[in-house]
Amino acid sequence: MYVVESKAGAIGCMILSLCCLGSWPAILTLLERRGRLPQHTFLDFATANLLAAIVIAFSLGEIGKSTVRTPDFTTQLHQDNWPSVLLAVAGGMLLSVGNLATQYALAFVGLSVTEVVAASITVVIGTTLNYFLDDKINKAEILFPGVGCFLIAVFLGAAVHASNAADVKAKLKSLPSEPKAETKDFYSSTKNGEDNHEKEKTDVESQEKQAGKAKAGTAGFFVELENKRAIKVFGKSIMIGLSITLFAEICLSLFSPAFNLATNDQWSTLPKGVPKLVVYTAFFYFSIAGFLIALILNLIFLYRPMAGLARSSLKKYVNDSKGRCWAVFAGFLCGLGNGLQFMGGQAAGYAAADSVQALPLVSTFWGIILFGEYRRSSKRTYVLLVSMLVMFVAAVAILMHIA
């Protein structure tokens, strides 16, 4: 199998992983804003994620000579390594549930803040656990100040979300003849936009349709987006989004330590003489578990949707090809990014490999450039946003220093 042995190779894996893991959330956000049901998107996403793991396992996992201590992927499939396999399965389930919750958090909180808070919580919990699991191979005097910076970024991220939500609410209240946000009248108006267009010629949404696409950051833009998107967010408490984000990131912070235990057997659960799971075997079981839990949950959500989404069915999902290629591409990016992160973790230590949590820098770029997040926001929001990013960059720089 292919083994990353040098620190330079590990850093290369981390950088590629950073680009992949920072881009797939933007694709899911794009599809949700275009009105595709998250259940449909995540089923495609999870399938592609599994295919990426299978390709990696049967290619890189079979390259080179197999030894007793480092057997190839197919050899390990027949060994008595179930304690480690179960840990990999637990990690895969945690990642899948975390990604699924993140998909909903992206709609409520926004791409930039969700990813920064997500990565920060992941590092605060996950990196701390990995530090002890890696037998403290990374320098604590450098690692934990970085973790502290991430923790500050979490609180700043929550403040950015609250401030931006207030900005949006103020813009919507300034709309003439538009029902105020956070009322039942608003939802009836968004659901019956065509009737309002005929009845109210002065309606802002109608004016935007006549004049063209609304500019990012304007009240008309938010109304237009709310009418198009699959998950309706107006009128929802900011705590809903932050709670979903917190739940998602607790799950995401635990999958890396579980994978670490699966590949390094720190708890000595394997029978004597049985080699530890190689990265590719662990990643294979990890991804199968993630796919199965995603399949079960999203099939349930098709018929019993969350967050006020429209009810769907398996037939509707199969026939919904619009945006499927993008969802599949996002799944491949996520699978490839996770595989590269684990490969780098074997060489540099999983605590240092958590430097790929710099991925929000990529996500923030997509959020601001592609979706116009925080356009025409208040000075307070901009100050908080810049402070959050500065603190996050400082934390990532510290983590990269120990890689």
Tab-separated table of C-alpha atoms in Angstrom:
chain	number	residue	atom	x	y	z
A	1	MET	CA	0.000	0.000	0.000
A	2	TYR	CA	1.029	3.628	-0.417
A	3	VAL	CA	2.343	5.141	2.824
A	4	VAL	CA	3.076	8.817	3.451
A	5	GLU	CA	6.338	8.802	5.394
A	6	SER	CA	7.729	12.347	5.178
A	7	LYS	CA	6.481	15.508	6.868
A	8	ALA	CA	6.521	17.236	3.473
A	9	GLY	CA	4.220	14.570	2.078
A	10	ALA	CA	1.959	14.925	5.110
A	11	ILE	CA	1.724	18.689	4.642
A	12	GLY	CA	0.961	18.169	0.939
A	13	CYS	CA	-1.906	15.846	1.898
A	14	MET	CA	-3.204	18.425	4.369
A	15	ILE	CA	-3.176	21.244	1.813
A	16	LEU	CA	-5.060	19.182	-0.777
A	17	SER	CA	-7.467	18.049	1.933
A	18	LEU	CA	-7.985	21.667	2.954
A	19	CYS	CA	-9.082	22.643	-0.564
A	20	CYS	CA	-11.457	19.684	-0.891
A	21	LEU	CA	-13.043	19.951	2.551
A	22	GLY	CA	-13.433	23.709	2.242
A	23	SER	CA	-15.282	23.533	-1.077
A	24	TRP	CA	-17.982	20.875	-0.705
A	25	PRO	CA	-20.077	22.884	1.830
A	26	ALA	CA	-20.314	25.688	-0.743
A	27	ILE	CA	-21.770	23.271	-3.297
A	28	LEU	CA	-24.412	22.013	-0.862
A	29	THR	CA	-25.276	25.615	-0.006
A	30	LEU	CA	-25.644	26.448	-3.693
A	31	LEU	CA	-28.035	23.553	-4.287
A	32	GLU	CA	-30.160	24.392	-1.231
A	33	ARG	CA	-30.424	28.019	-2.319
A	34	ARG	CA	-31.593	26.871	-5.728
A	35	GLY	CA	-34.428	24.967	-4.086
A	36	ARG	CA	-33.199	21.359	-4.194
A	37	LEU	CA	-34.336	19.368	-1.180
A	38	PRO	CA	-31.452	18.620	1.233
A	39	GLN	CA	-32.619	14.999	1.521
A	40	HIS	CA	-32.104	14.498	-2.228
A	41	THR	CA	-28.757	16.268	-2.183
A	42	PHE	CA	-27.366	14.328	0.764
A	43	LEU	CA	-28.326	10.947	-0.669
A	44	ASP	CA	-26.294	11.766	-3.794
A	45	PHE	CA	-23.520	13.249	-1.648
A	46	ALA	CA	-23.249	10.177	0.614
A	47	THR	CA	-23.198	7.773	-2.338
A	48	ALA	CA	-20.331	9.642	-4.016
A	49	ASN	CA	-18.480	9.865	-0.698
A	50	LEU	CA	-18.579	6.062	-0.391
A	51	LEU	CA	-17.435	5.592	-3.993
A	52	ALA	CA	-14.447	7.866	-3.342
A	53	ALA	CA	-13.428	5.720	-0.352
A	54	ILE	CA	-13.745	2.522	-2.391
A	55	VAL	CA	-11.574	3.953	-5.170
A	56	ILE	CA	-8.915	5.079	-2.669
A	57	ALA	CA	-8.926	1.715	-0.863
A	58	PHE	CA	-8.604	-0.431	-3.999
A	59	SER	CA	-5.954	1.810	-5.578
A	60	LEU	CA	-3.644	3.349	-2.956
A	61	GLY	CA	-4.426	0.534	-0.529
A	62	GLU	CA	-3.079	-2.073	-2.972
A	63	ILE	CA	0.043	-0.294	-4.224
A	64	GLY	CA	3.416	-1.814	-3.298
A	65	LYS	CA	4.343	-4.871	-1.258
A	66	SER	CA	2.324	-6.186	1.660
A	67	THR	CA	4.153	-6.982	4.921
A	68	VAL	CA	3.100	-8.616	8.175
A	69	ARG	CA	3.023	-5.279	10.014
A	70	THR	CA	1.504	-3.277	7.148
A	71	PRO	CA	-0.733	-5.605	5.117
A	72	ASP	CA	-2.556	-4.286	2.092
A	73	PHE	CA	-6.243	-3.414	2.085
A	74	THR	CA	-7.702	-6.695	0.813
A	75	THR	CA	-5.554	-8.787	3.168
A	76	GLN	CA	-6.952	-6.969	6.203
A	77	LEU	CA	-10.535	-7.613	5.169
A	78	HIS	CA	-10.107	-11.238	6.306
A	79	GLN	CA	-8.270	-10.598	9.592
A	80	ASP	CA	-9.685	-10.657	13.133
A	81	ASN	CA	-9.605	-6.902	13.620
A	82	TRP	CA	-13.229	-6.225	14.566
A	83	PRO	CA	-12.500	-4.082	17.668
A	84	SER	CA	-10.712	-1.566	15.459
A	85	VAL	CA	-13.315	-1.933	12.709
A	86	LEU	CA	-16.066	-1.005	15.179
A	87	LEU	CA	-14.160	2.137	16.158
A	88	ALA	CA	-13.839	3.073	12.480
A	89	VAL	CA	-17.572	2.427	12.052
A	90	ALA	CA	-18.338	4.708	15.022
A	91	GLY	CA	-16.171	7.430	13.489
A	92	GLY	CA	-17.926	7.114	10.143
A	93	MET	CA	-21.356	7.400	11.742
A	94	LEU	CA	-20.283	10.488	13.692
A	95	LEU	CA	-18.922	12.172	10.572
A	96	SER	CA	-22.034	11.405	8.534
A	97	VAL	CA	-24.450	12.685	11.180
A	98	GLY	CA	-22.262	15.764	11.655
A	99	ASN	CA	-22.200	16.502	7.919
A	100	LEU	CA	-25.953	15.989	7.693
A	101	ALA	CA	-26.583	18.460	10.515
A	102	THR	CA	-24.084	20.859	8.956
A	103	GLN	CA	-26.150	20.878	5.775
A	104	TYR	CA	-29.074	22.364	7.722
A	105	ALA	CA	-26.828	24.678	9.751
A	106	LEU	CA	-25.475	26.177	6.513
A	107	ALA	CA	-28.979	27.429	5.677
A	108	PHE	CA	-29.671	28.920	9.111
A	109	VAL	CA	-26.264	30.348	10.001
A	110	GLY	CA	-24.521	30.862	6.649
A	111	LEU	CA	-21.474	29.271	5.063
A	112	SER	CA	-18.767	31.462	6.591
A	113	VAL	CA	-19.832	31.378	10.242
A	114	THR	CA	-20.944	27.723	10.211
A	115	GLU	CA	-17.578	26.518	8.958
A	116	VAL	CA	-15.519	28.686	11.317
A	117	VAL	CA	-17.538	27.668	14.390
A	118	ALA	CA	-17.557	24.066	13.157
A	119	ALA	CA	-13.824	23.864	12.656
A	120	SER	CA	-13.083	25.663	15.917
A	121	ILE	CA	-15.209	23.320	18.053
A	122	THR	CA	-13.765	20.350	16.179
A	123	VAL	CA	-10.253	21.465	17.052
A	124	VAL	CA	-11.035	22.364	20.668
A	125	ILE	CA	-12.427	18.886	21.364
A	126	GLY	CA	-10.926	16.677	18.653
A	127	THR	CA	-7.379	18.008	18.670
A	128	THR	CA	-7.189	17.864	22.455
A	129	LEU	CA	-8.253	14.205	22.407
A	130	ASN	CA	-5.875	13.398	19.535
A	131	TYR	CA	-2.995	15.028	21.407
A	132	PHE	CA	-3.272	12.477	24.200
A	133	LEU	CA	-4.049	9.592	21.819
A	134	ASP	CA	-0.922	10.444	19.788
A	135	ASP	CA	1.163	10.008	22.971
A	136	LYS	CA	1.796	13.771	23.124
A	137	ILE	CA	4.058	13.824	20.058
A	138	ASN	CA	3.072	17.470	19.414
A	139	LYS	CA	4.266	20.332	21.619
A	140	ALA	CA	1.628	21.239	24.203
A	141	GLU	CA	3.021	24.764	24.660
A	142	ILE	CA	2.214	25.454	20.998
A	143	LEU	CA	-0.847	23.268	20.512
A	144	PHE	CA	-3.029	24.516	23.341
A	145	PRO	CA	-2.593	28.278	22.718
A	146	GLY	CA	-3.838	27.469	19.210
A	147	VAL	CA	-6.799	25.619	20.685
A	148	GLY	CA	-7.509	28.696	22.825
A	149	CYS	CA	-7.575	30.902	19.724
A	150	PHE	CA	-10.051	28.521	18.116
A	151	LEU	CA	-12.278	28.740	21.190
A	152	ILE	CA	-12.322	32.544	20.966
A	153	ALA	CA	-13.216	32.230	17.273
A	154	VAL	CA	-16.274	30.134	18.257
A	155	PHE	CA	-17.693	32.934	20.416
A	156	LEU	CA	-16.891	35.554	17.786
A	157	GLY	CA	-18.655	33.394	15.195
A	158	ALA	CA	-21.797	33.291	17.323
A	159	ALA	CA	-21.622	37.084	17.669
A	160	VAL	CA	-21.252	37.498	13.883
A	161	HIS	CA	-24.329	35.348	13.290
A	162	ALA	CA	-26.409	37.320	15.817
A	163	SER	CA	-25.277	40.670	14.414
A	164	ASN	CA	-25.916	39.650	10.811
A	165	ALA	CA	-29.366	38.307	11.711
A	166	ALA	CA	-30.194	41.687	13.239
A	167	ASP	CA	-28.979	43.432	10.067
A	168	VAL	CA	-31.213	41.282	7.869
A	169	LYS	CA	-34.201	41.820	10.146
A	170	ALA	CA	-33.721	45.592	9.998
A	171	LYS	CA	-33.524	45.539	6.192
A	172	LEU	CA	-36.713	43.494	5.895
A	173	LYS	CA	-38.609	45.841	8.208
A	174	SER	CA	-37.742	48.731	5.891
A	175	LEU	CA	-39.562	47.105	2.969
A	176	PRO	CA	-42.699	49.011	1.908
A	177	SER	CA	-45.878	46.891	1.696
A	178	GLU	CA	-43.835	43.764	2.563
A	179	PRO	CA	-45.045	41.811	5.630
A	180	LYS	CA	-42.528	42.011	8.441
A	181	ALA	CA	-40.133	39.183	8.975
A	182	GLU	CA	-40.804	36.682	11.719
A	183	THR	CA	-44.604	36.804	11.291
A	184	LYS	CA	-47.149	34.419	9.822
A	185	ASP	CA	-48.038	37.062	7.252
A	186	PHE	CA	-44.516	36.868	5.857
A	187	TYR	CA	-44.767	33.146	5.208
A	188	SER	CA	-48.168	33.458	3.566
A	189	SER	CA	-46.761	36.153	1.314
A	190	THR	CA	-43.727	34.101	0.305
A	191	LYS	CA	-45.838	31.030	-0.397
A	192	ASN	CA	-48.318	33.028	-2.471
A	193	GLY	CA	-45.877	35.256	-4.297
A	194	GLU	CA	-47.705	34.990	-7.612
A	195	ASP	CA	-51.015	36.179	-6.103
A	196	ASN	CA	-49.256	39.074	-4.414
A	197	HIS	CA	-47.688	40.017	-7.727
A	198	GLU	CA	-51.110	40.477	-9.281
A	199	LYS	CA	-52.658	42.200	-6.275
A	200	GLU	CA	-49.839	44.504	-5.180
A	201	LYS	CA	-47.987	46.305	-7.942
A	202	THR	CA	-45.831	48.091	-5.392
A	203	ASP	CA	-44.633	44.865	-3.788
A	204	VAL	CA	-40.831	44.873	-3.597
A	205	GLU	CA	-40.503	41.310	-4.806
A	206	SER	CA	-42.531	42.173	-7.923
A	207	GLN	CA	-40.355	45.201	-8.567
A	208	GLU	CA	-37.227	43.062	-8.333
A	209	LYS	CA	-38.642	40.614	-10.854
A	210	GLN	CA	-39.377	43.442	-13.241
A	211	ALA	CA	-36.069	45.228	-12.770
A	212	GLY	CA	-33.894	42.115	-12.699
A	213	LYS	CA	-31.980	40.210	-10.101
A	214	ALA	CA	-31.727	41.940	-6.734
A	215	LYS	CA	-28.304	43.077	-5.575
A	216	ALA	CA	-26.608	40.976	-2.885
A	217	GLY	CA	-27.200	42.262	0.612
A	218	THR	CA	-30.389	44.194	-0.179
A	219	ALA	CA	-33.796	43.485	1.319
A	220	GLY	CA	-35.052	42.384	-2.077
A	221	PHE	CA	-32.188	39.904	-2.335
A	222	PHE	CA	-33.141	38.232	0.948
A	223	VAL	CA	-36.807	38.012	-0.037
A	224	GLU	CA	-35.856	36.612	-3.429
A	225	LEU	CA	-33.537	34.064	-1.802
A	226	GLU	CA	-36.183	33.015	0.739
A	227	ASN	CA	-38.673	32.353	-2.038
A	228	LYS	CA	-36.215	30.180	-3.972
A	229	ARG	CA	-34.474	28.209	-1.256
A	230	ALA	CA	-35.557	24.828	0.091
A	231	ILE	CA	-35.108	25.607	3.814
A	232	LYS	CA	-37.100	28.641	4.919
A	233	VAL	CA	-35.181	30.564	7.571
A	234	PHE	CA	-37.062	33.827	8.091
A	235	GLY	CA	-38.804	34.028	11.438
A	236	LYS	CA	-36.620	31.342	12.987
A	237	SER	CA	-34.678	32.030	16.172
A	238	ILE	CA	-30.920	32.438	15.782
A	239	MET	CA	-30.570	29.813	18.517
A	240	ILE	CA	-31.960	27.169	16.155
A	241	GLY	CA	-29.073	27.601	13.761
A	242	LEU	CA	-26.467	27.817	16.506
A	243	SER	CA	-27.892	24.735	18.265
A	244	ILE	CA	-27.786	22.704	15.050
A	245	THR	CA	-24.229	23.912	14.471
A	246	LEU	CA	-23.177	22.943	17.994
A	247	PHE	CA	-24.674	19.462	17.640
A	248	ALA	CA	-23.026	18.972	14.248
A	249	GLU	CA	-19.625	19.978	15.490
A	250	ILE	CA	-19.703	17.821	18.606
A	251	CYS	CA	-20.189	14.892	16.217
A	252	LEU	CA	-17.452	16.122	13.878
A	253	SER	CA	-15.018	16.679	16.738
A	254	LEU	CA	-15.210	13.021	17.756
A	255	PHE	CA	-14.820	11.234	14.413
A	256	SER	CA	-11.074	11.923	14.102
A	257	PRO	CA	-10.200	10.533	17.575
A	258	ALA	CA	-12.304	7.453	16.771
A	259	PHE	CA	-10.369	6.973	13.525
A	260	ASN	CA	-7.111	7.531	15.419
A	261	LEU	CA	-8.037	4.730	17.836
A	262	ALA	CA	-9.033	2.469	14.945
A	263	THR	CA	-5.659	2.788	13.193
A	264	ASN	CA	-3.302	2.990	16.184
A	265	ASP	CA	-5.064	0.733	18.739
A	266	GLN	CA	-4.056	2.803	21.771
A	267	TRP	CA	-6.514	0.832	23.908
A	268	SER	CA	-4.904	-2.504	22.895
A	269	THR	CA	-8.181	-4.077	21.812
A	270	LEU	CA	-6.756	-6.183	18.974
A	271	PRO	CA	-5.858	-9.871	19.570
A	272	LYS	CA	-2.143	-10.568	19.930
A	273	GLY	CA	-0.384	-10.840	16.569
A	274	VAL	CA	-3.118	-9.075	14.588
A	275	PRO	CA	-1.718	-5.969	12.838
A	276	LYS	CA	-3.305	-2.563	13.321
A	277	LEU	CA	-5.748	-1.349	10.705
A	278	VAL	CA	-4.050	0.516	7.890
A	279	VAL	CA	-5.564	3.870	6.924
A	280	TYR	CA	-7.247	2.506	3.793
A	281	THR	CA	-8.993	-0.387	5.551
A	282	ALA	CA	-10.205	1.865	8.359
A	283	PHE	CA	-11.357	4.467	5.837
A	284	PHE	CA	-13.274	1.797	3.915
A	285	TYR	CA	-15.276	0.646	6.948
A	286	PHE	CA	-15.552	4.257	8.118
A	287	SER	CA	-17.178	5.304	4.829
A	288	ILE	CA	-19.524	2.305	4.611
A	289	ALA	CA	-20.900	3.138	8.077
A	290	GLY	CA	-21.270	6.788	7.134
A	291	PHE	CA	-23.162	5.888	3.978
A	292	LEU	CA	-25.545	3.503	5.748
A	293	ILE	CA	-26.503	5.964	8.497
A	294	ALA	CA	-26.953	8.725	5.895
A	295	LEU	CA	-29.131	6.423	3.790
A	296	ILE	CA	-31.349	5.470	6.736
A	297	LEU	CA	-31.770	9.016	8.065
A	298	ASN	CA	-32.445	10.620	4.695
A	299	LEU	CA	-34.950	7.964	3.653
A	300	ILE	CA	-36.790	8.791	6.879
A	301	PHE	CA	-36.521	12.524	6.161
A	302	LEU	CA	-37.993	12.027	2.694
A	303	TYR	CA	-41.307	11.077	4.277
A	304	ARG	CA	-40.936	12.881	7.608
A	305	PRO	CA	-38.979	16.040	6.742
A	306	MET	CA	-37.337	18.426	9.215
A	307	ALA	CA	-37.242	22.224	9.349
A	308	GLY	CA	-40.555	22.670	7.528
A	309	LEU	CA	-39.302	21.091	4.304
A	310	ALA	CA	-41.656	19.680	1.683
A	311	ARG	CA	-42.503	15.986	1.942
A	312	SER	CA	-40.857	13.868	-0.748
A	313	SER	CA	-40.586	10.204	-1.735
A	314	LEU	CA	-38.058	7.765	-3.151
A	315	LYS	CA	-39.647	8.122	-6.587
A	316	LYS	CA	-39.348	11.911	-6.468
A	317	TYR	CA	-35.720	11.590	-5.411
A	318	VAL	CA	-34.872	9.285	-8.312
A	319	ASN	CA	-36.541	11.662	-10.766
A	320	ASP	CA	-34.848	14.757	-9.292
A	321	SER	CA	-31.780	14.957	-11.517
A	322	LYS	CA	-31.445	18.731	-11.299
A	323	GLY	CA	-28.222	19.451	-9.440
A	324	ARG	CA	-27.344	15.767	-9.011
A	325	CYS	CA	-23.963	16.132	-10.721
A	326	TRP	CA	-23.012	18.912	-8.315
A	327	ALA	CA	-24.076	16.852	-5.296
A	328	VAL	CA	-22.025	13.894	-6.546
A	329	PHE	CA	-19.024	16.155	-7.115
A	330	ALA	CA	-19.347	17.492	-3.548
A	331	GLY	CA	-19.422	13.930	-2.220
A	332	PHE	CA	-16.236	13.039	-4.101
A	333	LEU	CA	-14.518	16.157	-2.738
A	334	CYS	CA	-15.506	15.246	0.819
A	335	GLY	CA	-14.388	11.618	0.430
A	336	LEU	CA	-11.071	12.598	-1.127
A	337	GLY	CA	-10.491	15.304	1.493
A	338	ASN	CA	-11.134	12.938	4.395
A	339	GLY	CA	-8.864	10.279	2.875
A	340	LEU	CA	-6.024	12.777	2.456
A	341	GLN	CA	-6.493	14.049	6.019
A	342	PHE	CA	-6.172	10.529	7.425
A	343	MET	CA	-3.128	9.783	5.265
A	344	GLY	CA	-1.438	12.945	6.546
A	345	GLY	CA	-2.440	12.083	10.109
A	346	GLN	CA	-0.555	8.796	9.971
A	347	ALA	CA	2.654	10.638	9.136
A	348	ALA	CA	2.406	13.844	11.203
A	349	GLY	CA	0.017	12.822	13.981
A	350	TYR	CA	-3.726	13.337	13.979
A	351	ALA	CA	-3.558	16.406	16.227
A	352	ALA	CA	-1.341	18.167	13.685
A	353	ALA	CA	-3.471	16.873	10.814
A	354	ASP	CA	-6.367	18.819	12.297
A	355	SER	CA	-4.715	21.853	10.698
A	356	VAL	CA	-6.983	21.026	7.745
A	357	GLN	CA	-9.605	22.767	9.879
A	358	ALA	CA	-8.341	25.850	8.071
A	359	LEU	CA	-11.004	24.825	5.553
A	360	PRO	CA	-13.312	27.713	6.657
A	361	LEU	CA	-10.876	30.098	4.988
A	362	VAL	CA	-11.791	28.403	1.707
A	363	SER	CA	-15.482	28.285	2.634
A	364	THR	CA	-15.503	31.968	3.622
A	365	PHE	CA	-14.008	32.841	0.234
A	366	TRP	CA	-16.834	30.961	-1.501
A	367	GLY	CA	-19.429	32.434	0.863
A	368	ILE	CA	-18.442	36.031	0.210
A	369	ILE	CA	-17.596	35.737	-3.496
A	370	LEU	CA	-20.230	33.236	-4.648
A	371	PHE	CA	-23.156	33.987	-2.326
A	372	GLY	CA	-22.563	37.603	-1.364
A	373	GLU	CA	-22.653	36.889	2.358
A	374	TYR	CA	-22.378	40.006	4.569
A	375	ARG	CA	-22.796	42.410	1.667
A	376	ARG	CA	-24.141	45.753	2.912
A	377	SER	CA	-23.995	44.636	6.536
A	378	SER	CA	-23.406	46.920	9.518
A	379	LYS	CA	-19.951	48.029	10.678
A	380	ARG	CA	-20.437	45.965	13.817
A	381	THR	CA	-20.911	42.809	11.741
A	382	TYR	CA	-17.830	43.565	9.650
A	383	VAL	CA	-15.682	44.185	12.746
A	384	LEU	CA	-16.834	40.911	14.293
A	385	LEU	CA	-16.329	39.023	11.016
A	386	VAL	CA	-12.776	40.310	10.573
A	387	SER	CA	-11.966	39.601	14.245
A	388	MET	CA	-13.253	36.050	13.889
A	389	LEU	CA	-11.178	35.406	10.778
A	390	VAL	CA	-8.038	36.968	12.278
A	391	MET	CA	-8.349	34.795	15.375
A	392	PHE	CA	-8.988	31.763	13.208
A	393	VAL	CA	-5.951	32.427	10.973
A	394	ALA	CA	-3.767	32.821	14.064
A	395	ALA	CA	-5.000	29.496	15.407
A	396	VAL	CA	-4.399	27.697	12.118
A	397	ALA	CA	-0.902	29.189	11.835
A	398	ILE	CA	-0.056	27.841	15.283
A	399	LEU	CA	-1.380	24.384	14.394
A	400	MET	CA	0.522	24.346	11.088
A	401	HIS	CA	3.723	25.216	12.989
A	402	ILE	CA	3.624	21.890	14.855
A	403	ALA	CA	2.835	19.791	11.743
